[in-house]
């Protein structure tokens, strides 16, 4: 076990929130006296890196950042330390956080993760382009396609819409989120906006709901977006669409609120003061299901008790910092360039996200945090992308996905 007197080591995602933390090391040292290293890893590599570190007999990292849907896997595999005893001895209060957000770190009544930030996927739209075209902002799938068609100007290097269509994690996430906007769950659990206790699912609730009319609507919608998307849409992920939108090459883009902050503060952004944020367009018979995303800070089991207490002290300070906590829904990052209120107000996506949360218009149900999540994601990321490439039909993609997830659940003894 590592010496409790030595500096703490964090493994985190390479998004703008965690990258900004590196610029605050001196601030951390002032408060904690021990933070020594942040290793930032791309989201594509983070799951495997975190898993490998958590399985080591002697831990090299004291704090691991995990994406919300990974919790069930890491907890059931015995890789994360329960934090209840540390929480009880600290100033961290569950009531200070949005209930839905706090619950995403809970498994079978025990808390394994502390939300470090929360992000919501919304639709960003160029106010200047919509105004010039004289069209209203979309609220449905059909209206989104129509708006994208009207604003598509490839001769001017401006495309109607950007969205996650790269293979693997990006397109799988898109499919699951859009399925929720059609009012359908990924598995046969009850769909709703409020927080889920994924550890309580049982039996038929694990059966896939992929081969469905709603899933066909989702794939049809995705196909209809492609002609009004950038030419490289089949390789576009969250980084690609972010860069294209900031460069002024997209009229609309699906985006996570945390990354959207760059539209206003990034020096390279060409869309400052030209963006508004919309709720997720809904499918026929569906709802505007605005998904919760984000990360938890966790402590792996291979960290000794003394070092775990020091690590949790760091987690508690980071999670409760007044500049970020606000109303208890931690959507805003602590940017090294923007600790003052005026800068935070200029990035109104945070206010929009907070408003959705307070109105109960966010949900954590599209991406279930069950132990099989990443394997389901891999199946969908392969088969749905094959359908977008035209290599298989939509029905073939759904049938194959349904059968593979069903086999996965049967092998796990779910039913």
mmCIF file of C-alpha atoms in Angstrom:
data_model
loop_
_atom_site.group_PDB
_atom_site.id
_atom_site.type_symbol
_atom_site.label_atom_id
_atom_site.label_comp_id
_atom_site.label_asym_id
_atom_site.label_seq_id
_atom_site.Cartn_x
_atom_site.Cartn_y
_atom_site.Cartn_z
ATOM 1 C CA UNK A 1 0.000 0.000 0.000
ATOM 2 C CA UNK A 2 1.169 3.525 -0.736
ATOM 3 C CA UNK A 3 2.430 5.826 2.033
ATOM 4 C CA UNK A 4 -0.328 8.120 3.321
ATOM 5 C CA UNK A 5 2.194 10.932 3.641
ATOM 6 C CA UNK A 6 3.004 10.938 -0.046
ATOM 7 C CA UNK A 7 1.089 12.969 -2.638
ATOM 8 C CA UNK A 8 -2.244 11.837 -4.029
ATOM 9 C CA UNK A 9 -2.589 10.551 -7.580
ATOM 10 C CA UNK A 10 -5.731 11.006 -9.666
ATOM 11 C CA UNK A 11 -6.714 9.291 -12.928
ATOM 12 C CA UNK A 12 -9.353 11.361 -14.712
ATOM 13 C CA UNK A 13 -10.916 12.013 -18.118
ATOM 14 C CA UNK A 14 -9.304 14.427 -20.578
ATOM 15 C CA UNK A 15 -12.312 16.732 -20.962
ATOM 16 C CA UNK A 16 -12.154 20.464 -20.324
ATOM 17 C CA UNK A 17 -13.282 20.134 -16.699
ATOM 18 C CA UNK A 18 -10.525 17.797 -15.579
ATOM 19 C CA UNK A 19 -7.890 19.419 -17.762
ATOM 20 C CA UNK A 20 -8.648 22.714 -16.016
ATOM 21 C CA UNK A 21 -7.870 21.042 -12.678
ATOM 22 C CA UNK A 22 -4.226 20.805 -13.620
ATOM 23 C CA UNK A 23 -4.055 24.588 -13.579
ATOM 24 C CA UNK A 24 -5.288 24.655 -9.989
ATOM 25 C CA UNK A 25 -2.625 22.457 -8.419
ATOM 26 C CA UNK A 26 -1.244 25.297 -6.330
ATOM 27 C CA UNK A 27 -4.755 25.929 -5.014
ATOM 28 C CA UNK A 28 -5.149 22.241 -4.169
ATOM 29 C CA UNK A 29 -1.830 22.158 -2.349
ATOM 30 C CA UNK A 30 -2.868 25.163 -0.271
ATOM 31 C CA UNK A 31 -6.016 23.375 0.877
ATOM 32 C CA UNK A 32 -4.810 19.783 0.990
ATOM 33 C CA UNK A 33 -1.061 19.865 1.155
ATOM 34 C CA UNK A 34 -0.750 16.576 -0.723
ATOM 35 C CA UNK A 35 -2.073 16.587 -4.293
ATOM 36 C CA UNK A 36 0.792 15.708 -6.600
ATOM 37 C CA UNK A 37 -0.462 14.322 -9.895
ATOM 38 C CA UNK A 38 -3.408 14.253 -12.294
ATOM 39 C CA UNK A 39 -3.193 11.758 -15.136
ATOM 40 C CA UNK A 40 -5.737 12.695 -17.818
ATOM 41 C CA UNK A 41 -6.856 9.861 -20.108
ATOM 42 C CA UNK A 42 -9.139 9.949 -23.156
ATOM 43 C CA UNK A 43 -12.636 8.584 -22.650
ATOM 44 C CA UNK A 44 -11.894 5.837 -25.177
ATOM 45 C CA UNK A 45 -9.074 4.589 -22.928
ATOM 46 C CA UNK A 46 -10.335 5.579 -19.485
ATOM 47 C CA UNK A 47 -12.527 2.557 -18.778
ATOM 48 C CA UNK A 48 -9.741 0.058 -19.484
ATOM 49 C CA UNK A 49 -7.124 2.146 -17.672
ATOM 50 C CA UNK A 50 -9.274 2.575 -14.574
ATOM 51 C CA UNK A 51 -10.143 -1.113 -14.539
ATOM 52 C CA UNK A 52 -6.506 -2.157 -14.856
ATOM 53 C CA UNK A 53 -5.447 0.156 -12.034
ATOM 54 C CA UNK A 54 -8.288 -0.910 -9.731
ATOM 55 C CA UNK A 55 -7.359 -4.581 -10.208
ATOM 56 C CA UNK A 56 -3.729 -4.086 -9.178
ATOM 57 C CA UNK A 57 -2.812 -5.605 -5.829
ATOM 58 C CA UNK A 58 -1.084 -2.368 -4.852
ATOM 59 C CA UNK A 59 -2.739 0.789 -6.115
ATOM 60 C CA UNK A 60 -0.810 3.432 -8.019
ATOM 61 C CA UNK A 61 -3.774 5.836 -8.091
ATOM 62 C CA UNK A 62 -5.712 6.966 -5.045
ATOM 63 C CA UNK A 63 -8.703 8.523 -6.824
ATOM 64 C CA UNK A 64 -10.290 7.248 -10.035
ATOM 65 C CA UNK A 65 -12.846 9.128 -12.114
ATOM 66 C CA UNK A 66 -15.534 6.854 -13.556
ATOM 67 C CA UNK A 67 -18.276 7.637 -16.042
ATOM 68 C CA UNK A 68 -21.754 7.313 -14.488
ATOM 69 C CA UNK A 69 -22.825 4.124 -16.355
ATOM 70 C CA UNK A 70 -19.715 2.229 -15.252
ATOM 71 C CA UNK A 71 -20.606 2.157 -11.562
ATOM 72 C CA UNK A 72 -22.444 -1.184 -11.496
ATOM 73 C CA UNK A 73 -19.583 -3.007 -13.210
ATOM 74 C CA UNK A 74 -16.842 -1.690 -10.958
ATOM 75 C CA UNK A 75 -18.827 -2.176 -7.746
ATOM 76 C CA UNK A 76 -20.010 -5.737 -8.483
ATOM 77 C CA UNK A 77 -16.469 -6.696 -9.457
ATOM 78 C CA UNK A 78 -15.313 -5.530 -6.026
ATOM 79 C CA UNK A 79 -13.002 -2.813 -7.313
ATOM 80 C CA UNK A 80 -14.327 0.263 -5.488
ATOM 81 C CA UNK A 81 -14.266 1.144 -1.804
ATOM 82 C CA UNK A 82 -17.629 2.051 -0.223
ATOM 83 C CA UNK A 83 -17.455 5.617 1.025
ATOM 84 C CA UNK A 84 -20.213 5.686 3.657
ATOM 85 C CA UNK A 85 -17.855 5.709 6.651
ATOM 86 C CA UNK A 86 -15.777 8.484 5.123
ATOM 87 C CA UNK A 87 -18.884 10.488 4.245
ATOM 88 C CA UNK A 88 -20.165 10.146 7.832
ATOM 89 C CA UNK A 89 -16.939 11.683 9.162
ATOM 90 C CA UNK A 90 -16.928 14.519 6.625
ATOM 91 C CA UNK A 91 -18.922 17.627 5.740
ATOM 92 C CA UNK A 92 -20.242 16.005 2.547
ATOM 93 C CA UNK A 93 -24.050 15.918 2.642
ATOM 94 C CA UNK A 94 -26.189 13.993 0.172
ATOM 95 C CA UNK A 95 -28.862 16.687 0.522
ATOM 96 C CA UNK A 96 -26.516 19.251 -0.992
ATOM 97 C CA UNK A 97 -26.690 17.443 -4.334
ATOM 98 C CA UNK A 98 -29.526 16.955 -6.769
ATOM 99 C CA UNK A 99 -31.213 13.676 -5.764
ATOM 100 C CA UNK A 100 -30.926 12.144 -9.237
ATOM 101 C CA UNK A 101 -27.228 12.977 -9.426
ATOM 102 C CA UNK A 102 -26.377 11.643 -5.972
ATOM 103 C CA UNK A 103 -28.228 8.390 -6.665
ATOM 104 C CA UNK A 104 -26.006 7.626 -9.665
ATOM 105 C CA UNK A 105 -23.163 6.941 -7.219
ATOM 106 C CA UNK A 106 -25.203 4.504 -5.116
ATOM 107 C CA UNK A 107 -25.325 0.708 -5.345
ATOM 108 C CA UNK A 108 -27.490 -1.414 -3.033
ATOM 109 C CA UNK A 109 -27.821 1.406 -0.550
ATOM 110 C CA UNK A 110 -24.124 2.197 -0.298
ATOM 111 C CA UNK A 111 -22.371 5.198 -1.796
ATOM 112 C CA UNK A 112 -19.332 4.429 -3.953
ATOM 113 C CA UNK A 113 -18.920 7.677 -5.885
ATOM 114 C CA UNK A 114 -19.108 11.405 -5.221
ATOM 115 C CA UNK A 115 -20.346 13.458 -8.200
ATOM 116 C CA UNK A 116 -17.559 15.775 -9.272
ATOM 117 C CA UNK A 117 -19.553 17.288 -12.084
ATOM 118 C CA UNK A 118 -22.747 16.631 -13.950
ATOM 119 C CA UNK A 119 -23.470 17.355 -17.578
ATOM 120 C CA UNK A 120 -26.668 17.193 -19.633
ATOM 121 C CA UNK A 121 -26.878 16.516 -23.361
ATOM 122 C CA UNK A 122 -28.893 19.212 -25.129
ATOM 123 C CA UNK A 123 -29.190 20.635 -28.639
ATOM 124 C CA UNK A 124 -27.137 23.763 -29.363
ATOM 125 C CA UNK A 125 -28.368 26.060 -32.142
ATOM 126 C CA UNK A 126 -26.891 29.069 -33.919
ATOM 127 C CA UNK A 127 -29.170 32.003 -33.152
ATOM 128 C CA UNK A 128 -27.842 34.084 -36.052
ATOM 129 C CA UNK A 129 -28.466 31.377 -38.668
ATOM 130 C CA UNK A 130 -31.966 30.607 -37.404
ATOM 131 C CA UNK A 131 -32.810 34.312 -37.366
ATOM 132 C CA UNK A 132 -31.497 34.872 -40.886
ATOM 133 C CA UNK A 133 -33.493 31.903 -42.195
ATOM 134 C CA UNK A 134 -36.626 32.957 -40.316
ATOM 135 C CA UNK A 135 -37.301 29.502 -38.885
ATOM 136 C CA UNK A 136 -38.262 28.359 -35.390
ATOM 137 C CA UNK A 137 -36.173 26.143 -33.158
ATOM 138 C CA UNK A 138 -36.972 22.422 -33.431
ATOM 139 C CA UNK A 139 -38.742 20.410 -30.728
ATOM 140 C CA UNK A 140 -39.216 17.085 -32.509
ATOM 141 C CA UNK A 141 -37.207 14.691 -34.682
ATOM 142 C CA UNK A 142 -39.058 15.802 -37.815
ATOM 143 C CA UNK A 143 -38.574 19.498 -37.051
ATOM 144 C CA UNK A 144 -34.869 18.911 -36.434
ATOM 145 C CA UNK A 145 -34.440 17.272 -39.832
ATOM 146 C CA UNK A 146 -36.393 20.108 -41.479
ATOM 147 C CA UNK A 147 -34.281 22.785 -39.769
ATOM 148 C CA UNK A 148 -31.053 20.980 -40.660
ATOM 149 C CA UNK A 149 -32.141 20.832 -44.301
ATOM 150 C CA UNK A 150 -32.986 24.551 -44.357
ATOM 151 C CA UNK A 151 -29.663 25.581 -42.798
ATOM 152 C CA UNK A 152 -27.432 23.147 -44.715
ATOM 153 C CA UNK A 153 -24.989 25.126 -46.887
ATOM 154 C CA UNK A 154 -22.143 22.758 -47.849
ATOM 155 C CA UNK A 155 -20.894 25.153 -50.555
ATOM 156 C CA UNK A 156 -20.152 27.580 -47.708
ATOM 157 C CA UNK A 157 -18.743 24.795 -45.499
ATOM 158 C CA UNK A 158 -21.753 25.072 -43.179
ATOM 159 C CA UNK A 159 -23.681 21.900 -42.373
ATOM 160 C CA UNK A 160 -27.103 21.484 -40.854
ATOM 161 C CA UNK A 161 -26.274 19.410 -37.790
ATOM 162 C CA UNK A 162 -23.580 17.554 -35.887
ATOM 163 C CA UNK A 163 -24.058 14.483 -33.707
ATOM 164 C CA UNK A 164 -22.147 11.480 -32.391
ATOM 165 C CA UNK A 165 -21.943 8.945 -35.213
ATOM 166 C CA UNK A 166 -18.447 7.495 -34.797
ATOM 167 C CA UNK A 167 -18.339 3.732 -34.205
ATOM 168 C CA UNK A 168 -18.314 2.251 -30.736
ATOM 169 C CA UNK A 169 -19.112 4.372 -27.701
ATOM 170 C CA UNK A 170 -20.244 7.550 -29.585
ATOM 171 C CA UNK A 171 -22.960 6.040 -31.796
ATOM 172 C CA UNK A 172 -24.070 3.615 -29.076
ATOM 173 C CA UNK A 173 -24.634 6.538 -26.729
ATOM 174 C CA UNK A 174 -26.573 8.397 -29.436
ATOM 175 C CA UNK A 175 -28.825 5.402 -30.024
ATOM 176 C CA UNK A 176 -29.602 4.929 -26.328
ATOM 177 C CA UNK A 177 -30.323 8.603 -25.738
ATOM 178 C CA UNK A 178 -32.583 8.920 -28.792
ATOM 179 C CA UNK A 179 -34.412 5.743 -27.801
ATOM 180 C CA UNK A 180 -35.270 7.450 -24.526
ATOM 181 C CA UNK A 181 -36.575 10.444 -26.485
ATOM 182 C CA UNK A 182 -39.016 8.034 -28.142
ATOM 183 C CA UNK A 183 -40.293 6.967 -24.732
ATOM 184 C CA UNK A 184 -38.646 3.537 -24.807
ATOM 185 C CA UNK A 185 -36.072 2.025 -22.429
ATOM 186 C CA UNK A 186 -33.033 0.076 -23.619
ATOM 187 C CA UNK A 187 -34.041 -2.874 -21.444
ATOM 188 C CA UNK A 188 -37.459 -3.733 -20.019
ATOM 189 C CA UNK A 189 -37.177 -1.588 -16.932
ATOM 190 C CA UNK A 190 -39.786 1.128 -16.309
ATOM 191 C CA UNK A 191 -38.741 4.341 -18.048
ATOM 192 C CA UNK A 192 -38.903 7.552 -16.066
ATOM 193 C CA UNK A 193 -37.112 10.790 -15.334
ATOM 194 C CA UNK A 194 -36.202 10.215 -11.703
ATOM 195 C CA UNK A 195 -33.156 8.514 -10.239
ATOM 196 C CA UNK A 196 -32.758 4.768 -10.645
ATOM 197 C CA UNK A 197 -31.488 2.107 -8.294
ATOM 198 C CA UNK A 198 -29.998 -0.070 -10.996
ATOM 199 C CA UNK A 199 -28.926 -2.672 -8.439
ATOM 200 C CA UNK A 200 -32.612 -3.471 -7.861
ATOM 201 C CA UNK A 201 -33.356 -4.623 -11.415
ATOM 202 C CA UNK A 202 -34.225 -8.294 -11.676
ATOM 203 C CA UNK A 203 -35.471 -10.978 -14.055
ATOM 204 C CA UNK A 204 -37.254 -9.785 -17.165
ATOM 205 C CA UNK A 205 -36.220 -6.168 -16.496
ATOM 206 C CA UNK A 206 -32.850 -7.150 -17.986
ATOM 207 C CA UNK A 207 -34.357 -8.320 -21.282
ATOM 208 C CA UNK A 208 -33.341 -6.117 -24.227
ATOM 209 C CA UNK A 209 -35.913 -3.810 -25.754
ATOM 210 C CA UNK A 210 -33.853 -3.109 -28.849
ATOM 211 C CA UNK A 211 -35.999 -4.765 -31.502
ATOM 212 C CA UNK A 212 -38.870 -2.290 -31.251
ATOM 213 C CA UNK A 213 -40.838 0.237 -33.272
ATOM 214 C CA UNK A 214 -39.180 3.049 -31.318
ATOM 215 C CA UNK A 215 -35.721 1.757 -32.237
ATOM 216 C CA UNK A 216 -36.720 1.709 -35.919
ATOM 217 C CA UNK A 217 -37.811 5.345 -35.572
ATOM 218 C CA UNK A 218 -34.428 6.203 -34.050
ATOM 219 C CA UNK A 219 -32.459 4.601 -36.881
ATOM 220 C CA UNK A 220 -34.692 6.264 -39.456
ATOM 221 C CA UNK A 221 -34.035 9.635 -37.778
ATOM 222 C CA UNK A 222 -30.296 9.031 -37.797
ATOM 223 C CA UNK A 223 -30.365 8.105 -41.484
ATOM 224 C CA UNK A 224 -32.323 11.280 -42.260
ATOM 225 C CA UNK A 225 -29.740 13.434 -40.440
ATOM 226 C CA UNK A 226 -26.783 12.106 -42.437
ATOM 227 C CA UNK A 227 -27.417 14.120 -45.660
ATOM 228 C CA UNK A 228 -27.373 17.355 -43.639
ATOM 229 C CA UNK A 229 -24.324 16.451 -41.568
ATOM 230 C CA UNK A 230 -20.612 17.004 -42.308
ATOM 231 C CA UNK A 231 -19.073 14.618 -44.875
ATOM 232 C CA UNK A 232 -17.126 12.844 -42.103
ATOM 233 C CA UNK A 233 -20.209 12.248 -39.950
ATOM 234 C CA UNK A 234 -19.554 8.487 -39.694
ATOM 235 C CA UNK A 235 -16.292 9.297 -37.870
ATOM 236 C CA UNK A 236 -17.579 12.266 -35.850
ATOM 237 C CA UNK A 237 -17.500 11.999 -32.055
ATOM 238 C CA UNK A 238 -17.914 14.570 -29.257
ATOM 239 C CA UNK A 239 -14.521 16.167 -29.956
ATOM 240 C CA UNK A 240 -15.171 16.385 -33.693
ATOM 241 C CA UNK A 241 -18.606 17.949 -33.392
ATOM 242 C CA UNK A 242 -17.356 20.379 -30.730
ATOM 243 C CA UNK A 243 -14.550 21.595 -32.973
ATOM 244 C CA UNK A 244 -16.799 21.868 -36.033
ATOM 245 C CA UNK A 245 -19.416 23.878 -34.161
ATOM 246 C CA UNK A 246 -16.858 26.234 -32.617
ATOM 247 C CA UNK A 247 -15.381 26.808 -36.083
ATOM 248 C CA UNK A 248 -18.800 27.941 -37.349
ATOM 249 C CA UNK A 249 -19.288 24.892 -39.575
ATOM 250 C CA UNK A 250 -22.512 23.610 -37.951
ATOM 251 C CA UNK A 251 -25.914 25.233 -37.602
ATOM 252 C CA UNK A 252 -26.884 22.837 -34.778
ATOM 253 C CA UNK A 253 -25.184 20.182 -32.731
ATOM 254 C CA UNK A 254 -26.076 17.754 -30.013
ATOM 255 C CA UNK A 255 -23.652 18.452 -27.169
ATOM 256 C CA UNK A 256 -23.010 17.863 -23.481
ATOM 257 C CA UNK A 257 -23.390 21.021 -21.416
ATOM 258 C CA UNK A 258 -19.905 20.693 -19.915
ATOM 259 C CA UNK A 259 -18.211 20.714 -23.307
ATOM 260 C CA UNK A 260 -20.559 23.411 -24.614
ATOM 261 C CA UNK A 261 -18.985 25.870 -22.179
ATOM 262 C CA UNK A 262 -16.128 26.165 -24.659
ATOM 263 C CA UNK A 263 -18.436 27.858 -27.169
ATOM 264 C CA UNK A 264 -18.173 31.011 -25.058
ATOM 265 C CA UNK A 265 -14.818 30.915 -23.256
ATOM 266 C CA UNK A 266 -12.518 29.237 -25.818
ATOM 267 C CA UNK A 267 -10.384 31.831 -27.572
ATOM 268 C CA UNK A 268 -10.752 29.944 -30.880
ATOM 269 C CA UNK A 269 -14.560 29.897 -30.818
ATOM 270 C CA UNK A 270 -16.249 31.599 -33.773
ATOM 271 C CA UNK A 271 -19.727 31.299 -32.248
ATOM 272 C CA UNK A 272 -19.468 33.370 -29.080
ATOM 273 C CA UNK A 273 -22.787 35.049 -28.212
ATOM 274 C CA UNK A 274 -24.413 33.223 -31.152
ATOM 275 C CA UNK A 275 -25.662 30.071 -29.415
ATOM 276 C CA UNK A 276 -28.849 29.087 -27.674
ATOM 277 C CA UNK A 277 -29.623 25.774 -26.021
ATOM 278 C CA UNK A 278 -32.674 23.610 -26.591
ATOM 279 C CA UNK A 279 -34.086 20.549 -24.889
ATOM 280 C CA UNK A 280 -33.645 17.195 -26.612
ATOM 281 C CA UNK A 281 -36.007 16.925 -29.620
ATOM 282 C CA UNK A 282 -38.533 14.174 -29.029
ATOM 283 C CA UNK A 283 -39.580 11.312 -31.228
ATOM 284 C CA UNK A 284 -43.202 10.406 -32.108
ATOM 285 C CA UNK A 285 -45.071 9.649 -28.900
ATOM 286 C CA UNK A 286 -41.947 10.341 -26.865
ATOM 287 C CA UNK A 287 -40.679 12.968 -24.471
ATOM 288 C CA UNK A 288 -37.825 15.441 -24.314
ATOM 289 C CA UNK A 289 -35.528 13.138 -22.321
ATOM 290 C CA UNK A 290 -32.467 15.199 -21.411
ATOM 291 C CA UNK A 291 -29.861 12.688 -20.223
ATOM 292 C CA UNK A 292 -27.630 13.125 -17.200
ATOM 293 C CA UNK A 293 -23.977 12.383 -17.724
ATOM 294 C CA UNK A 294 -20.814 13.101 -15.816
ATOM 295 C CA UNK A 295 -18.255 11.542 -13.554
ATOM 296 C CA UNK A 296 -17.843 10.333 -10.016
ATOM 297 C CA UNK A 297 -14.661 10.405 -8.017
ATOM 298 C CA UNK A 298 -14.078 7.000 -6.443
ATOM 299 C CA UNK A 299 -11.444 5.288 -4.320
ATOM 300 C CA UNK A 300 -10.269 1.825 -5.419
ATOM 301 C CA UNK A 301 -10.134 -1.024 -2.908
ATOM 302 C CA UNK A 302 -6.373 -1.351 -3.313
ATOM 303 C CA UNK A 303 -5.799 1.943 -1.462
ATOM 304 C CA UNK A 304 -5.048 1.582 2.239
ATOM 305 C CA UNK A 305 -7.268 3.103 4.927
ATOM 306 C CA UNK A 306 -4.949 5.958 5.838
ATOM 307 C CA UNK A 307 -4.441 6.997 2.218
ATOM 308 C CA UNK A 308 -8.181 6.549 1.539
ATOM 309 C CA UNK A 309 -8.979 9.102 4.243
ATOM 310 C CA UNK A 310 -6.584 11.575 2.674
ATOM 311 C CA UNK A 311 -8.014 10.861 -0.768
ATOM 312 C CA UNK A 312 -11.549 11.422 0.455
ATOM 313 C CA UNK A 313 -10.534 14.714 2.037
ATOM 314 C CA UNK A 314 -9.439 15.797 -1.435
ATOM 315 C CA UNK A 315 -12.656 14.502 -3.025
ATOM 316 C CA UNK A 316 -14.796 16.296 -0.444
ATOM 317 C CA UNK A 317 -13.019 19.595 -1.001
ATOM 318 C CA UNK A 318 -13.294 19.317 -4.768
ATOM 319 C CA UNK A 319 -16.970 18.316 -4.703
ATOM 320 C CA UNK A 320 -18.042 21.029 -2.282
ATOM 321 C CA UNK A 321 -16.111 24.024 -3.558
ATOM 322 C CA UNK A 322 -18.545 26.934 -3.488
ATOM 323 C CA UNK A 323 -17.535 28.144 -6.949
ATOM 324 C CA UNK A 324 -18.886 24.924 -8.433
ATOM 325 C CA UNK A 325 -21.528 23.607 -6.106
ATOM 326 C CA UNK A 326 -24.061 26.425 -6.507
ATOM 327 C CA UNK A 327 -27.493 24.951 -5.884
ATOM 328 C CA UNK A 328 -26.069 21.459 -5.396
ATOM 329 C CA UNK A 329 -26.283 20.389 -9.049
ATOM 330 C CA UNK A 330 -22.591 20.520 -10.013
ATOM 331 C CA UNK A 331 -22.819 21.379 -13.696
ATOM 332 C CA UNK A 332 -20.281 24.175 -13.888
ATOM 333 C CA UNK A 333 -16.532 23.560 -13.989
ATOM 334 C CA UNK A 334 -13.886 25.557 -12.132
ATOM 335 C CA UNK A 335 -11.995 27.003 -15.064
ATOM 336 C CA UNK A 336 -8.635 28.496 -14.199
ATOM 337 C CA UNK A 337 -9.570 31.489 -16.347
ATOM 338 C CA UNK A 338 -13.082 31.904 -15.004
ATOM 339 C CA UNK A 339 -13.632 31.737 -11.270
ATOM 340 C CA UNK A 340 -15.518 35.047 -11.190
ATOM 341 C CA UNK A 341 -19.339 35.194 -11.496
ATOM 342 C CA UNK A 342 -19.341 37.406 -14.605
ATOM 343 C CA UNK A 343 -17.586 34.760 -16.691
ATOM 344 C CA UNK A 344 -19.851 32.009 -15.359
ATOM 345 C CA UNK A 345 -22.921 34.049 -16.310
ATOM 346 C CA UNK A 346 -21.604 34.540 -19.838
ATOM 347 C CA UNK A 347 -21.730 30.778 -20.377
ATOM 348 C CA UNK A 348 -25.495 30.424 -20.030
ATOM 349 C CA UNK A 349 -25.537 26.712 -20.831
ATOM 350 C CA UNK A 350 -24.941 26.138 -17.099
ATOM 351 C CA UNK A 351 -28.032 28.140 -16.194
ATOM 352 C CA UNK A 352 -30.019 26.236 -18.807
ATOM 353 C CA UNK A 353 -28.859 22.886 -17.418
ATOM 354 C CA UNK A 354 -29.641 23.946 -13.844
ATOM 355 C CA UNK A 355 -33.131 25.032 -14.923
ATOM 356 C CA UNK A 356 -33.829 21.667 -16.557
ATOM 357 C CA UNK A 357 -32.706 19.900 -13.399
ATOM 358 C CA UNK A 358 -34.877 22.030 -11.112
ATOM 359 C CA UNK A 359 -37.897 21.388 -13.345
ATOM 360 C CA UNK A 360 -37.355 17.637 -13.266
ATOM 361 C CA UNK A 361 -36.615 17.567 -16.991
ATOM 362 C CA UNK A 362 -33.474 15.433 -16.765
ATOM 363 C CA UNK A 363 -33.172 11.671 -16.518
ATOM 364 C CA UNK A 364 -30.586 8.981 -15.931
ATOM 365 C CA UNK A 365 -32.525 6.135 -17.514
ATOM 366 C CA UNK A 366 -31.130 6.005 -21.059
ATOM 367 C CA UNK A 367 -27.738 4.561 -20.110
ATOM 368 C CA UNK A 368 -28.307 1.970 -17.365
ATOM 369 C CA UNK A 369 -25.433 1.649 -14.901
ATOM 370 C CA UNK A 370 -25.614 -2.141 -14.761
ATOM 371 C CA UNK A 371 -22.574 -4.459 -14.801
ATOM 372 C CA UNK A 372 -23.170 -5.350 -18.478
ATOM 373 C CA UNK A 373 -23.328 -1.736 -19.680
ATOM 374 C CA UNK A 374 -20.006 -1.455 -21.527
ATOM 375 C CA UNK A 375 -20.564 -4.802 -23.287
ATOM 376 C CA UNK A 376 -24.009 -3.649 -24.439
ATOM 377 C CA UNK A 377 -22.413 -0.421 -25.604
ATOM 378 C CA UNK A 378 -19.864 -2.375 -27.660
ATOM 379 C CA UNK A 379 -22.607 -4.436 -29.341
ATOM 380 C CA UNK A 380 -24.655 -1.375 -30.256
ATOM 381 C CA UNK A 381 -21.593 0.606 -31.290
ATOM 382 C CA UNK A 382 -20.739 -2.068 -33.832
ATOM 383 C CA UNK A 383 -24.162 -3.048 -35.214
ATOM 384 C CA UNK A 384 -25.779 0.407 -35.339
ATOM 385 C CA UNK A 385 -22.749 1.829 -37.108
ATOM 386 C CA UNK A 386 -22.901 -1.005 -39.650
ATOM 387 C CA UNK A 387 -26.486 0.050 -40.401
ATOM 388 C CA UNK A 388 -25.436 3.693 -40.828
ATOM 389 C CA UNK A 389 -22.730 2.558 -43.265
ATOM 390 C CA UNK A 390 -25.349 0.637 -45.247
ATOM 391 C CA UNK A 391 -23.643 -2.713 -44.750
ATOM 392 C CA UNK A 392 -26.728 -4.221 -43.113
ATOM 393 C CA UNK A 393 -30.367 -3.161 -42.958
ATOM 394 C CA UNK A 394 -31.826 -1.428 -39.948
ATOM 395 C CA UNK A 395 -33.843 -4.517 -39.039
ATOM 396 C CA UNK A 396 -30.734 -6.688 -39.297
ATOM 397 C CA UNK A 397 -28.876 -4.322 -36.988
ATOM 398 C CA UNK A 398 -31.687 -4.389 -34.432
ATOM 399 C CA UNK A 399 -32.205 -8.158 -34.614
ATOM 400 C CA UNK A 400 -28.492 -8.843 -34.239
ATOM 401 C CA UNK A 401 -28.189 -6.374 -31.368
ATOM 402 C CA UNK A 402 -31.263 -7.799 -29.653
ATOM 403 C CA UNK A 403 -29.955 -11.362 -29.933
ATOM 404 C CA UNK A 404 -26.441 -10.525 -28.765
ATOM 405 C CA UNK A 405 -27.625 -8.572 -25.724
ATOM 406 C CA UNK A 406 -30.113 -11.343 -24.941
ATOM 407 C CA UNK A 407 -27.274 -13.905 -25.070
ATOM 408 C CA UNK A 408 -25.176 -11.664 -22.833
ATOM 409 C CA UNK A 409 -27.937 -11.448 -20.230
ATOM 410 C CA UNK A 410 -28.627 -15.178 -20.331
ATOM 411 C CA UNK A 411 -24.931 -15.941 -19.854
ATOM 412 C CA UNK A 412 -24.949 -13.617 -16.833
ATOM 413 C CA UNK A 413 -27.895 -15.574 -15.392
ATOM 414 C CA UNK A 414 -30.226 -12.584 -15.446
ATOM 415 C CA UNK A 415 -33.222 -14.674 -16.553
#
